[in-house]
CSV table of C-alpha atoms in Angstrom, one decimal:
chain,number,residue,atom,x,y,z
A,13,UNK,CA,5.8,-124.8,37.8
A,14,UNK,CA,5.8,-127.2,34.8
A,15,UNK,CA,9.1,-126.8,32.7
A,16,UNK,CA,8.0,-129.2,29.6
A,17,UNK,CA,8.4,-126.4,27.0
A,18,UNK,CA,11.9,-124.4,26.9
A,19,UNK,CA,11.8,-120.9,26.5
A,20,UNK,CA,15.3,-118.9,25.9
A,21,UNK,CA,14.8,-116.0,28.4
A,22,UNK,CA,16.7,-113.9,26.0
A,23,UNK,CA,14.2,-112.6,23.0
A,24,UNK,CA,16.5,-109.7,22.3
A,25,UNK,CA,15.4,-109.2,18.4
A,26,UNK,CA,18.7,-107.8,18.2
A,27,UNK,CA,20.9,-110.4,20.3
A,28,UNK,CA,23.9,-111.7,18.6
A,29,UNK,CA,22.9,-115.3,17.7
A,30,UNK,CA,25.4,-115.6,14.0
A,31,UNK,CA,28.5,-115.7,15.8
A,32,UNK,CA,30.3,-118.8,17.3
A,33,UNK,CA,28.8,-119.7,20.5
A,34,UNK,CA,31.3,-121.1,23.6
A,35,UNK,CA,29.5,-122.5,25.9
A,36,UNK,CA,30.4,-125.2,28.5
A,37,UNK,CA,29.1,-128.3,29.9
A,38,UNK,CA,29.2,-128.9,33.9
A,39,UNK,CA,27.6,-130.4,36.8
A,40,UNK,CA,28.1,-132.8,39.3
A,41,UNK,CA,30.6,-135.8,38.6
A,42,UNK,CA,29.6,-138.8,36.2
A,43,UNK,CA,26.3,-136.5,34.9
A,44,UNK,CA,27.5,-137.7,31.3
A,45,UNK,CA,29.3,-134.3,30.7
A,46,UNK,CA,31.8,-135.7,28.1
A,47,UNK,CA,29.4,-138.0,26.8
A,48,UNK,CA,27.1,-135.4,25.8
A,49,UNK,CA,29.6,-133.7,23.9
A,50,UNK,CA,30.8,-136.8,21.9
A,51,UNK,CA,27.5,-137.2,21.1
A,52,UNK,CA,26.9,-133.5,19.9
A,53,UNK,CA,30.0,-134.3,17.8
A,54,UNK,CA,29.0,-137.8,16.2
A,55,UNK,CA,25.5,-136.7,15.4
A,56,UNK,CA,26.6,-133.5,14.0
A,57,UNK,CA,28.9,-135.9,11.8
A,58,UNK,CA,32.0,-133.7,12.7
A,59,UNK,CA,34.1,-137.0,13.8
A,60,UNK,CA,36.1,-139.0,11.8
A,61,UNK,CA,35.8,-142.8,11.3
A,62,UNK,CA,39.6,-143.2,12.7
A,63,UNK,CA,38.4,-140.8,15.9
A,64,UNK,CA,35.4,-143.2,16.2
A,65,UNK,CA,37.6,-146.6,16.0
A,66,UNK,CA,40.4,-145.0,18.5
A,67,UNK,CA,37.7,-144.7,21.3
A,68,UNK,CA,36.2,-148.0,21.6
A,69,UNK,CA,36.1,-149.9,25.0
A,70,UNK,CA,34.9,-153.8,25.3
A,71,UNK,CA,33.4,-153.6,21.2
A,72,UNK,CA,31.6,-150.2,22.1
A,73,UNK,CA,31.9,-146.6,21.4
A,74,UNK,CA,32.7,-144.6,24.6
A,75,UNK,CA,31.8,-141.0,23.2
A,76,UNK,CA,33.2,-139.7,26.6
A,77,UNK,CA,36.6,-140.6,25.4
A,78,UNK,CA,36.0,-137.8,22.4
A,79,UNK,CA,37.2,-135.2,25.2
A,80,UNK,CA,38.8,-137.2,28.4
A,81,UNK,CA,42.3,-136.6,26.2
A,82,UNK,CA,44.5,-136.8,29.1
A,83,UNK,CA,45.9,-140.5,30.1
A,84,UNK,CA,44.5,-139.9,34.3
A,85,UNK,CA,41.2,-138.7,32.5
A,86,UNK,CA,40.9,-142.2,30.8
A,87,UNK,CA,42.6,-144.1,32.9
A,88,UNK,CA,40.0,-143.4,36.0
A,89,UNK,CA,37.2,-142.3,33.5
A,90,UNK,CA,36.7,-138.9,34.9
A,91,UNK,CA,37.5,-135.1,33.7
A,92,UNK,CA,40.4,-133.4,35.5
A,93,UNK,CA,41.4,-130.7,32.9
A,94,UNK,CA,38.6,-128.7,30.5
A,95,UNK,CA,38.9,-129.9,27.1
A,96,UNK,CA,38.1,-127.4,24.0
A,97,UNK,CA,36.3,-129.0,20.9
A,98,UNK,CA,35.2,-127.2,17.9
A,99,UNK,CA,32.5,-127.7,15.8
A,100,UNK,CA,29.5,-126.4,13.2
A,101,UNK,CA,25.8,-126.9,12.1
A,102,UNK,CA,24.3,-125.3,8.7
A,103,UNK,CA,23.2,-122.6,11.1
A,104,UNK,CA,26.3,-122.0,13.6
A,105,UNK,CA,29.9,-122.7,14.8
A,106,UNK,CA,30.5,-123.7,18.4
A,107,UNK,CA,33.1,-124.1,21.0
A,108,UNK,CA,32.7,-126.6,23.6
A,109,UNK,CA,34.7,-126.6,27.0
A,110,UNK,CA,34.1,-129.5,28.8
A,111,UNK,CA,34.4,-128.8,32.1
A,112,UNK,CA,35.1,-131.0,35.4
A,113,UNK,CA,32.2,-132.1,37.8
A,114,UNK,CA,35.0,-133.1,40.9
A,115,UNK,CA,34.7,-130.8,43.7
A,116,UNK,CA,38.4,-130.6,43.6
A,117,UNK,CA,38.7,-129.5,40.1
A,118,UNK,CA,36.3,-126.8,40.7
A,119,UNK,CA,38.8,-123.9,39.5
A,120,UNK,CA,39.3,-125.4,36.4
A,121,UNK,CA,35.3,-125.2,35.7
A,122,UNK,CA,35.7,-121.6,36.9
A,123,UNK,CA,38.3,-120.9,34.2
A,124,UNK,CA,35.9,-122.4,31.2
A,125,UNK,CA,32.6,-120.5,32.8
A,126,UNK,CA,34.6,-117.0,33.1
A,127,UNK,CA,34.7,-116.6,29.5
A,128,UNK,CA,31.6,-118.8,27.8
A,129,UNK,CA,28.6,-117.8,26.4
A,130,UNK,CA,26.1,-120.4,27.9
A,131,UNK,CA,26.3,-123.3,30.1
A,132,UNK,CA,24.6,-126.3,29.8
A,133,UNK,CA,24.7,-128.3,33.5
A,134,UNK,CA,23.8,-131.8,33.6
A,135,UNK,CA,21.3,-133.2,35.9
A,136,UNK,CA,21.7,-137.2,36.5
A,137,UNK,CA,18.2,-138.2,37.5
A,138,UNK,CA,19.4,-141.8,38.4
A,139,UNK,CA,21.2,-139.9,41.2
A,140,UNK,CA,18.0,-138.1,42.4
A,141,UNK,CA,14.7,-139.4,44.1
A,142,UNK,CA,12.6,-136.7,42.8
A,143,UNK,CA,10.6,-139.7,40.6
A,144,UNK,CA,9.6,-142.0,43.1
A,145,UNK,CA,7.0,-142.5,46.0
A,146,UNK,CA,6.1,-144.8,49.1
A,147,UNK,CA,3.8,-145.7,51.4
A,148,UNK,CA,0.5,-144.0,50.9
A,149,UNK,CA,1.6,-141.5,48.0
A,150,UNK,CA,4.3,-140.1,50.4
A,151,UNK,CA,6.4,-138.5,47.9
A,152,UNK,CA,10.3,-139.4,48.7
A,153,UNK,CA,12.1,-135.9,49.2
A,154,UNK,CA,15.5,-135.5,47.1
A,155,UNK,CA,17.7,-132.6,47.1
A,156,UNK,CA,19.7,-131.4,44.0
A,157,UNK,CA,23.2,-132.7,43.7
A,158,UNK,CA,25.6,-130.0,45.8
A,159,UNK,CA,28.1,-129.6,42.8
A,160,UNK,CA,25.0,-129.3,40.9
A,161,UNK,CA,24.5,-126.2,42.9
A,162,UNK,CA,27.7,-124.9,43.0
A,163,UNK,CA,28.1,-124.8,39.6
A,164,UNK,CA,25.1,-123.4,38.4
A,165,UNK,CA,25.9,-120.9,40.9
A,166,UNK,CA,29.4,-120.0,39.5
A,167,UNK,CA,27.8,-119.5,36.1
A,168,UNK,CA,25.2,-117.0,37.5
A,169,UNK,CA,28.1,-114.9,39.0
A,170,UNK,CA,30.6,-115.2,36.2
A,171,UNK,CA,27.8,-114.1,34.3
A,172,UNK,CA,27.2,-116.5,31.5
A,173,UNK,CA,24.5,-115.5,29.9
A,174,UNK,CA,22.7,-118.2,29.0
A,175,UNK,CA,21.9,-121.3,31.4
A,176,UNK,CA,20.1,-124.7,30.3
A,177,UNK,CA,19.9,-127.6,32.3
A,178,UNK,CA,19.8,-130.7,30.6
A,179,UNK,CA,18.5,-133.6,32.4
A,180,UNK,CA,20.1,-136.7,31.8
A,181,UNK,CA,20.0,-140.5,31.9
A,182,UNK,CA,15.9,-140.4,31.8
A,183,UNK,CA,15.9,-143.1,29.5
A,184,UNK,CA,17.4,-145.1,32.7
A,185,UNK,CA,14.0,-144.4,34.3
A,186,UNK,CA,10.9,-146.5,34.5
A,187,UNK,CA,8.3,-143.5,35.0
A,188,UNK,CA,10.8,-140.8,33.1
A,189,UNK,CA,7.7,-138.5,32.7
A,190,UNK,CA,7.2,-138.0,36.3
A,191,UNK,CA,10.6,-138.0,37.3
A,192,UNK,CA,11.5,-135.3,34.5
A,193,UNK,CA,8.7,-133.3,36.4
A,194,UNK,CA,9.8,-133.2,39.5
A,195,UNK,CA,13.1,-132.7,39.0
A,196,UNK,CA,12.4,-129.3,36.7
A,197,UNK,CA,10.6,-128.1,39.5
A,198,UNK,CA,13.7,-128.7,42.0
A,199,UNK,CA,15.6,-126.7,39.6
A,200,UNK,CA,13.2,-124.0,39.0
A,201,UNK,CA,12.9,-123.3,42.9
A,202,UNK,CA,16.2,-123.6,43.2
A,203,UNK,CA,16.7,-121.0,40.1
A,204,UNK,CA,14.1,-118.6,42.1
A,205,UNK,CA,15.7,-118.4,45.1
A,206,UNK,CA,19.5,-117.9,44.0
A,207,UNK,CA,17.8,-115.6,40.8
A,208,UNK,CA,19.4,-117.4,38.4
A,209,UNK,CA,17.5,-117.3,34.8
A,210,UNK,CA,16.7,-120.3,33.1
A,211,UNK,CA,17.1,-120.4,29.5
A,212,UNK,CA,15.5,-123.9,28.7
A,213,UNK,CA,15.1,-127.4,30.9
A,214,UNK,CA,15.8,-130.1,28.6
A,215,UNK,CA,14.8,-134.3,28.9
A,216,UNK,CA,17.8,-135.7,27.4
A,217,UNK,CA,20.2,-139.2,26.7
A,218,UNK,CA,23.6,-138.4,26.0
A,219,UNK,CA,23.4,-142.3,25.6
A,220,UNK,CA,21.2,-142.9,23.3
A,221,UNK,CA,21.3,-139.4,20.9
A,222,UNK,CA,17.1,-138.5,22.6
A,223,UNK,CA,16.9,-134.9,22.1
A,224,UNK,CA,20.5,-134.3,22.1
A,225,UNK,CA,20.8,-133.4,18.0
A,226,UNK,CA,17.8,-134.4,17.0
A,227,UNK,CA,14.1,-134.0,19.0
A,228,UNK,CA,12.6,-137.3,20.7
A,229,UNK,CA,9.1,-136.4,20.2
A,230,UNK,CA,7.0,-136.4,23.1
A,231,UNK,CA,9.3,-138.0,25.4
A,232,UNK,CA,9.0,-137.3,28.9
A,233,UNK,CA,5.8,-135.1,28.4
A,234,UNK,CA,8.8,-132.3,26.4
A,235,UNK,CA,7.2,-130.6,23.3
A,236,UNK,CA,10.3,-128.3,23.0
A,237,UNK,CA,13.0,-128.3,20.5
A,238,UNK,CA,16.4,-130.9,20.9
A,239,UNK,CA,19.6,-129.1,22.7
A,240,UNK,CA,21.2,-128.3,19.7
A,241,UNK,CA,18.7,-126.5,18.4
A,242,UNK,CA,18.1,-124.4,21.6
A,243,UNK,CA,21.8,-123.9,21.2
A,244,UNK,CA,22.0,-122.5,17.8
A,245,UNK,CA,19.8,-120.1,19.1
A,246,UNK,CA,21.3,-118.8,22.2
A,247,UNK,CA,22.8,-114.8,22.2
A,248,UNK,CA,26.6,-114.6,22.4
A,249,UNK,CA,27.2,-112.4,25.2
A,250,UNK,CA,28.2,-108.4,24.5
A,251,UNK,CA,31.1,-106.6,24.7
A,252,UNK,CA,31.2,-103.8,27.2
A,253,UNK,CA,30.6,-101.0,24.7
A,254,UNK,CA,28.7,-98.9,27.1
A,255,UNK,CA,31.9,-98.2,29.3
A,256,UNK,CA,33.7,-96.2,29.2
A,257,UNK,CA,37.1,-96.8,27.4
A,258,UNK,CA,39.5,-99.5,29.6
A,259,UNK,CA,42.6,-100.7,28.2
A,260,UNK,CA,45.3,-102.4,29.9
A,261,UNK,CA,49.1,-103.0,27.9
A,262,UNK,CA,50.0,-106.4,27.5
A,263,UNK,CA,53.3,-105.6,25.2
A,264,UNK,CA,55.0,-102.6,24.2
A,265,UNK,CA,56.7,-102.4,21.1
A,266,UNK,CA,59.5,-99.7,19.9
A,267,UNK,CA,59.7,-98.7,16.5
A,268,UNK,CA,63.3,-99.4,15.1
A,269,UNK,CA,64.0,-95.8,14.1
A,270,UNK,CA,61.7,-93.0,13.7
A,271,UNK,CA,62.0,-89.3,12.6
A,272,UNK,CA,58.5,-88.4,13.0
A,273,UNK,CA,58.3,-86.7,16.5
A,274,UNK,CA,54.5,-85.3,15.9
A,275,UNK,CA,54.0,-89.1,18.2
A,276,UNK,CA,55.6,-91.4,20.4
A,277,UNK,CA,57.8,-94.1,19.2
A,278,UNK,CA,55.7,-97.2,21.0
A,279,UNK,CA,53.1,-99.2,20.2
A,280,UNK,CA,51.2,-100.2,23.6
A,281,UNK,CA,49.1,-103.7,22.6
A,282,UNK,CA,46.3,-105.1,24.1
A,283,UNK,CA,43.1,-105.9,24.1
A,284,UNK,CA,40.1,-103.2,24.5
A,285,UNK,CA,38.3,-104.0,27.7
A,286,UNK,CA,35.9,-102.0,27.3
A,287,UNK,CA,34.4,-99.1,25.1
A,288,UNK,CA,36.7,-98.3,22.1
A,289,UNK,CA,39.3,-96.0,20.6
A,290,UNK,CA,40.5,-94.2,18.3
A,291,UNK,CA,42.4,-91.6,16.4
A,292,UNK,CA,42.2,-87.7,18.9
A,293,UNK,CA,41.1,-89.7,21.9
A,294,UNK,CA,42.2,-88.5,24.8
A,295,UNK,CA,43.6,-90.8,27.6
A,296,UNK,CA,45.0,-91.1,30.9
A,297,UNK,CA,47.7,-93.8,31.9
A,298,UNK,CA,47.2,-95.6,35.8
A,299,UNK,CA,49.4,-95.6,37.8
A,300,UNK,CA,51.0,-92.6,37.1
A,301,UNK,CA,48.2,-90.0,36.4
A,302,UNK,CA,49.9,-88.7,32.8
A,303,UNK,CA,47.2,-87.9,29.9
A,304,UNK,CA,47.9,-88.1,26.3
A,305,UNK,CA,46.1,-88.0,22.9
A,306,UNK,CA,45.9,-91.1,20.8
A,307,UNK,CA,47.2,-90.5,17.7
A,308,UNK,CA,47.3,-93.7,15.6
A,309,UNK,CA,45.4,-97.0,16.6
A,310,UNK,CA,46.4,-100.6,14.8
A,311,UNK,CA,44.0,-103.5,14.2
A,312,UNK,CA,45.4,-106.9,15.1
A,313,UNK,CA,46.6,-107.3,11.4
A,314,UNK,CA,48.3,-103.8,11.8
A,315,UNK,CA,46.1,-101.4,9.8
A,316,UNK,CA,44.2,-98.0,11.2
A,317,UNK,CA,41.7,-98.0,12.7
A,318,UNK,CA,39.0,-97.8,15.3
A,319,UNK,CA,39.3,-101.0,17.8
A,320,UNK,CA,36.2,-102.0,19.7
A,321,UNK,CA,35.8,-103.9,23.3
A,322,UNK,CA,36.8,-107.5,23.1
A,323,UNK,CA,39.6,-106.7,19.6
A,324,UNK,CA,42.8,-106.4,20.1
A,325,UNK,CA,44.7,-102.9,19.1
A,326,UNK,CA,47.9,-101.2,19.0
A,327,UNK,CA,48.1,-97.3,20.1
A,328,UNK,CA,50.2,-94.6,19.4
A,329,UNK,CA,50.4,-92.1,21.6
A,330,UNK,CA,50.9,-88.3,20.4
A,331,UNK,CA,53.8,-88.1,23.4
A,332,UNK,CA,56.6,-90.0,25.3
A,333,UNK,CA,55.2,-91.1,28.4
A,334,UNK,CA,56.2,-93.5,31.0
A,335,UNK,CA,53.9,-96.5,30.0
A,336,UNK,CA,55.0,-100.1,30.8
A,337,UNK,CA,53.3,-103.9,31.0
A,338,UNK,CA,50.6,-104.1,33.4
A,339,UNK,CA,49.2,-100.0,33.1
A,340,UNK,CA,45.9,-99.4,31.8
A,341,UNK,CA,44.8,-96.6,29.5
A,342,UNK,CA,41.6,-95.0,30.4
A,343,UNK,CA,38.6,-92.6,29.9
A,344,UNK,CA,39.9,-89.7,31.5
A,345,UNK,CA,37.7,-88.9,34.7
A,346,UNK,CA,35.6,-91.8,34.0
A,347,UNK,CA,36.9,-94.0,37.1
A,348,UNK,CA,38.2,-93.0,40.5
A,349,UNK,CA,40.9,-95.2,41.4
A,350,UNK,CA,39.9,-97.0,44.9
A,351,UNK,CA,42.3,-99.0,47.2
A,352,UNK,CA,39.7,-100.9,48.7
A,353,UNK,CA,36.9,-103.4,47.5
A,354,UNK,CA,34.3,-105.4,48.6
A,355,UNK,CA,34.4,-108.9,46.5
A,356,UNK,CA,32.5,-112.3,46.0
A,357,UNK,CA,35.3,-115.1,45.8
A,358,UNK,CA,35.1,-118.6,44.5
A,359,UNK,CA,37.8,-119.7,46.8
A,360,UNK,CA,39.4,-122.6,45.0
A,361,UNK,CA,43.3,-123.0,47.3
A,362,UNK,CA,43.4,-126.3,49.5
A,363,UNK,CA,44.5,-123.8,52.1
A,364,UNK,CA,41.4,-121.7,53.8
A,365,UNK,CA,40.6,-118.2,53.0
A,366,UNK,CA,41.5,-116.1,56.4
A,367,UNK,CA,41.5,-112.4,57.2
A,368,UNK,CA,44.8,-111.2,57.2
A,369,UNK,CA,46.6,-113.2,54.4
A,370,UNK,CA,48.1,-111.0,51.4
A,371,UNK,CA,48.3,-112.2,47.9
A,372,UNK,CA,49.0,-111.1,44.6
A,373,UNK,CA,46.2,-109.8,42.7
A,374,UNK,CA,46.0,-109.8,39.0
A,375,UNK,CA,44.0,-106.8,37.2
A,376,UNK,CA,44.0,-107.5,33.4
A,377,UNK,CA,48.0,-107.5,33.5
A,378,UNK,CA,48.7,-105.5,36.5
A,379,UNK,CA,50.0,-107.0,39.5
A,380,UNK,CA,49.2,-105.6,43.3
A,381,UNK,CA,49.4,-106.9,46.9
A,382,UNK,CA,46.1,-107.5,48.2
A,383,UNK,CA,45.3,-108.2,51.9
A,384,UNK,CA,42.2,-109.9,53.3
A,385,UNK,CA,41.0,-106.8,55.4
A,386,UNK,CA,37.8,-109.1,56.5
A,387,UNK,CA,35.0,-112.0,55.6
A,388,UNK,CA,31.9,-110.6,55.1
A,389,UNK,CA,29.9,-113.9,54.8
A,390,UNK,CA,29.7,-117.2,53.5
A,391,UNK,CA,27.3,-118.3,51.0
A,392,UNK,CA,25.7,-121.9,52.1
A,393,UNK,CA,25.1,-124.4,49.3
A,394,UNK,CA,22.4,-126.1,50.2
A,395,UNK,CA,19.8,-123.3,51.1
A,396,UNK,CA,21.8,-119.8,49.2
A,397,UNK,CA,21.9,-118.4,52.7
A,398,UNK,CA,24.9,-115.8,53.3
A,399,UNK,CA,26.2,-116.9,56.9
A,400,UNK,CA,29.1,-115.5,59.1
A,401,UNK,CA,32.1,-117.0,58.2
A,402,UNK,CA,35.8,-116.8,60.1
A,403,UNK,CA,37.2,-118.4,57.0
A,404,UNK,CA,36.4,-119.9,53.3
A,405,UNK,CA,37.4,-122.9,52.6
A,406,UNK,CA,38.3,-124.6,49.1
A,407,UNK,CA,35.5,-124.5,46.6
A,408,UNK,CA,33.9,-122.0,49.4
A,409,UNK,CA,31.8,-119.2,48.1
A,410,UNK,CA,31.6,-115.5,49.8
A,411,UNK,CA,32.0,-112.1,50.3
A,412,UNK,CA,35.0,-110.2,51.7
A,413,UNK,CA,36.7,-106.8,51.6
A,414,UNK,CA,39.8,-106.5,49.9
A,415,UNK,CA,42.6,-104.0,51.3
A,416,UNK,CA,44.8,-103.3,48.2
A,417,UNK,CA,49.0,-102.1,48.0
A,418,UNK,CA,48.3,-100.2,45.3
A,419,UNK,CA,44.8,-98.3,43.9
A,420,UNK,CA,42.9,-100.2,40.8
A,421,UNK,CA,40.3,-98.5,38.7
A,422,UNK,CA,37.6,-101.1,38.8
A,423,UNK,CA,33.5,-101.1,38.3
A,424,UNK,CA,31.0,-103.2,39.7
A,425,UNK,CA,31.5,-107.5,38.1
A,426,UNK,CA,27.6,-106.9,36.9
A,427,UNK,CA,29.1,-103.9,34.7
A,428,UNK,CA,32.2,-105.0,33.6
A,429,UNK,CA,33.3,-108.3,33.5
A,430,UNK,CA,36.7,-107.1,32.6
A,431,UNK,CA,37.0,-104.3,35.1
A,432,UNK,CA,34.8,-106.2,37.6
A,433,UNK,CA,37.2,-109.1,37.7
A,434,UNK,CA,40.7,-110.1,39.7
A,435,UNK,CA,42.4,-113.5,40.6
A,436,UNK,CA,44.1,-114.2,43.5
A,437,UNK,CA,47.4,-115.3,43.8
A,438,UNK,CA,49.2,-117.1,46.5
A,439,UNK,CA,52.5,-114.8,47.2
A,440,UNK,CA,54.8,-118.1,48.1
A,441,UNK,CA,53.1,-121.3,46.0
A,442,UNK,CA,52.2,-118.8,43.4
A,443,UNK,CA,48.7,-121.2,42.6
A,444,UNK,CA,45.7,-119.2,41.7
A,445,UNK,CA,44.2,-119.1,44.8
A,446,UNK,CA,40.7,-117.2,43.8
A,447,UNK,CA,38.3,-115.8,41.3
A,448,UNK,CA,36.9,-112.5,42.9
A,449,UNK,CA,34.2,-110.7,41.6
A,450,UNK,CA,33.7,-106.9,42.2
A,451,UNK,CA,30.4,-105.6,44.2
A,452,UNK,CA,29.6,-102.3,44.7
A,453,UNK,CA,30.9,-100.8,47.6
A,454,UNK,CA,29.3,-101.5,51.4
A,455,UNK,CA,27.2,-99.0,52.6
């Protein structure tokens, strides 16, 4: 399957495409991650001469050192933590997280991909032998880097919506044409068979600028547009707005005196998970059951009004009630509260996943004790088969059923990301110990 023109798989007429894009940049380590994104930067003209002078190693510009801000990062020229950057075309402002390729930093590339947009992953095709060939035309096989995989992976079940590999360090190549084939069709069967969607497969040099900002005609056989322009035109991804109403209370805040007793004297703030709310709603509060009409709803700048999924609001209710950090208003009779769940983790502790072991799991801003009831399976890297497993181990992808303390109301990841979404939390080191990601229930 050639991949020499990029097609966004999104063509939504109506897709979002005029608000700020965050996406990430990932892959394996060394795949010019940071590079590319001090490139976007310089070519976009959105650094500064004195940012340009402070990064210069040996007379030259190291563009990597745009985003490796902490002194380990440039010290042993890799990235450890992800590093934000902000930018803007004529056509579009962007956020940038640039994420770790180590397999040990593998949670912090999980905490950049849970909330972006898109992805770009990097493909080093100095590291692959997908371009050359012995012997009597015997074409050398190559395999796709492992954290290649795994993070292309993580972005299909985190649900970024938007994934573009860009292939990198071509101009490194003798026969970059060839090469720049092969390897798109390693991705593209690898894309089948974990059904991951492919927004675009990109030719690029972070090096040298080639179809990073502006198009390198008819290099590498690629008649598409540059990254940047395939950027600009990816779909920010939507707010839940077909769920029903989620909201779980952050802060309450008590009026300093108040006579009016037609409502409560609180303001519960948060941030709308999902649906939306407003003035004669009715909700219910979990844990405890108790239902209540909204009676006033504040925007994040304090005025009334009606408060969408993914905006902040404070609500009044039209009652006292019982309602504390960590409860969730909801939809009445829209979720049944479960005390089990069956869960994909990324596993990302040193110590192994093992049936048995409690943690702390975190729903929005309520805490519960969570015990491993069981492993289901173990996804395997290298060919996206689900094994048997007797335990996960750190960076370890798979399935397992979750026995919790306390019931959740919680919908399927691929519905909600918000309601579909826990961490783990290790009850004695207290490190963040998993990213799970809600299925629906076993049969």
């Amino acid at each position: 399957m050639s991949a020499t023109i990029a097609t966004p798989v999104n063509t939504d007429v109506h897709a979002d495409t005029g608000a700020a894009l965050r996406f990430i940049t990932c892959g394996s380590v060394d795949d010019g991650k940071s590079t590319l994104i001090g490139r976007l930067l310089v070519d976009s003209k959105t650094v500064l001469q004195d940012q340009l002078a402070g990064v210069q190693r040996g007379g030259e510009t190291d563009l990597a050192l745009l985003t490796d801000g902490l002194s380990a990062e440039r010290e042993q020229g890799i990235t450890i933590d992800v590093a934000y950057r902000y930018f803007a075309t004529a056509k579009r402002k962007f956020i940038i997280g640039d994420a770790p390729g180590h397999e040990q930093y593998t949670r912090n590339m999980v905490t950049a991909a849970s909330s972006a947009d898109a992805a770009v992953v990097l493909v080093d095709a100095t590291k692959l032998a997908w371009a050359a060939e012995v012997g009597d035309g015997e074409v050398v096989k190559g395999e796709l880097l492992a954290q290649t995989r795994r993070h292309a992976l993580l972005c299909h079940l985190l649900r970024v919506q938007s994934i573009v590999f860009a292939v990198n360090k071509l101009d490194a190549i003798a026969d970059a044409e060839l090469a720049f084939e092969r390897i798109s069709n390693a991705l593209h069967a690898f894309a089948e068979n974990a059904g991951v969607q492919v927004a675009a497969i990109v030719p690029i040099s972070a090096l040298k600028g080639w179809n990073v900002v502006s198009a390198h005609p008819d290099w590498c056989g690629y008649q598409g547009p540059a990254l940047l322009e395939l950027l600009e035109g990816l779909p920010v991804t939507a707010q839940d707005e077909d769920v029903p109403f989620a909201f779980p209370v952050q802060w309450v805040e008590k009026f300093s005196s108040s006579a009016d007793t037609s409502q409560g004297r609180r303001v519960f703030w948060g941030r709308v998970a999902s649906g939306h709310v407003e003035p004669g709603q009715r909700v219910t509060v979990m844990p405890s059951g108790q239902s209540a009409t909204v009676a006033q709803v504040l925007g994040h700048t304090r005025q009334p009004k009606a408060v969408h999924a993914g905006h902040s609001a404070g609500i009044v209710l039209d009652r006292e009630l019982d309602v504390s950090r960590g409860d969730w208003l909801l939809a009445p009779d829209a979720f049944t509260p479960v005390r089990e769940i069956t869960a994909t983790v990324a596993w990302l502790d040193d110590e192994p996943l093992v049936p048995g072991r409690i943690y702390w799991a975190l729903q929005g801003h309520r805490w519960v004790k969570a015990k491993v009831a069981r492993i289901v399976d173990r996804v395997d890297i290298a060919t996206l088969e689900s094994k048997p497993a007797a335990q996960l181990e750190a960076n370890a992808i798979g399935d397992v059923v979750l026995a919790l303390q306390q019931p959740l109301a919680v919908l399927p990841f691929t519905r909600s990301r918000a309601l579909g979404s826990l961490v783990l939390v290790d009850t004695a080191s207290h490190k963040t110990s998993a990213a799970v990601l809600i299925r629906p229930a076993l049969g």
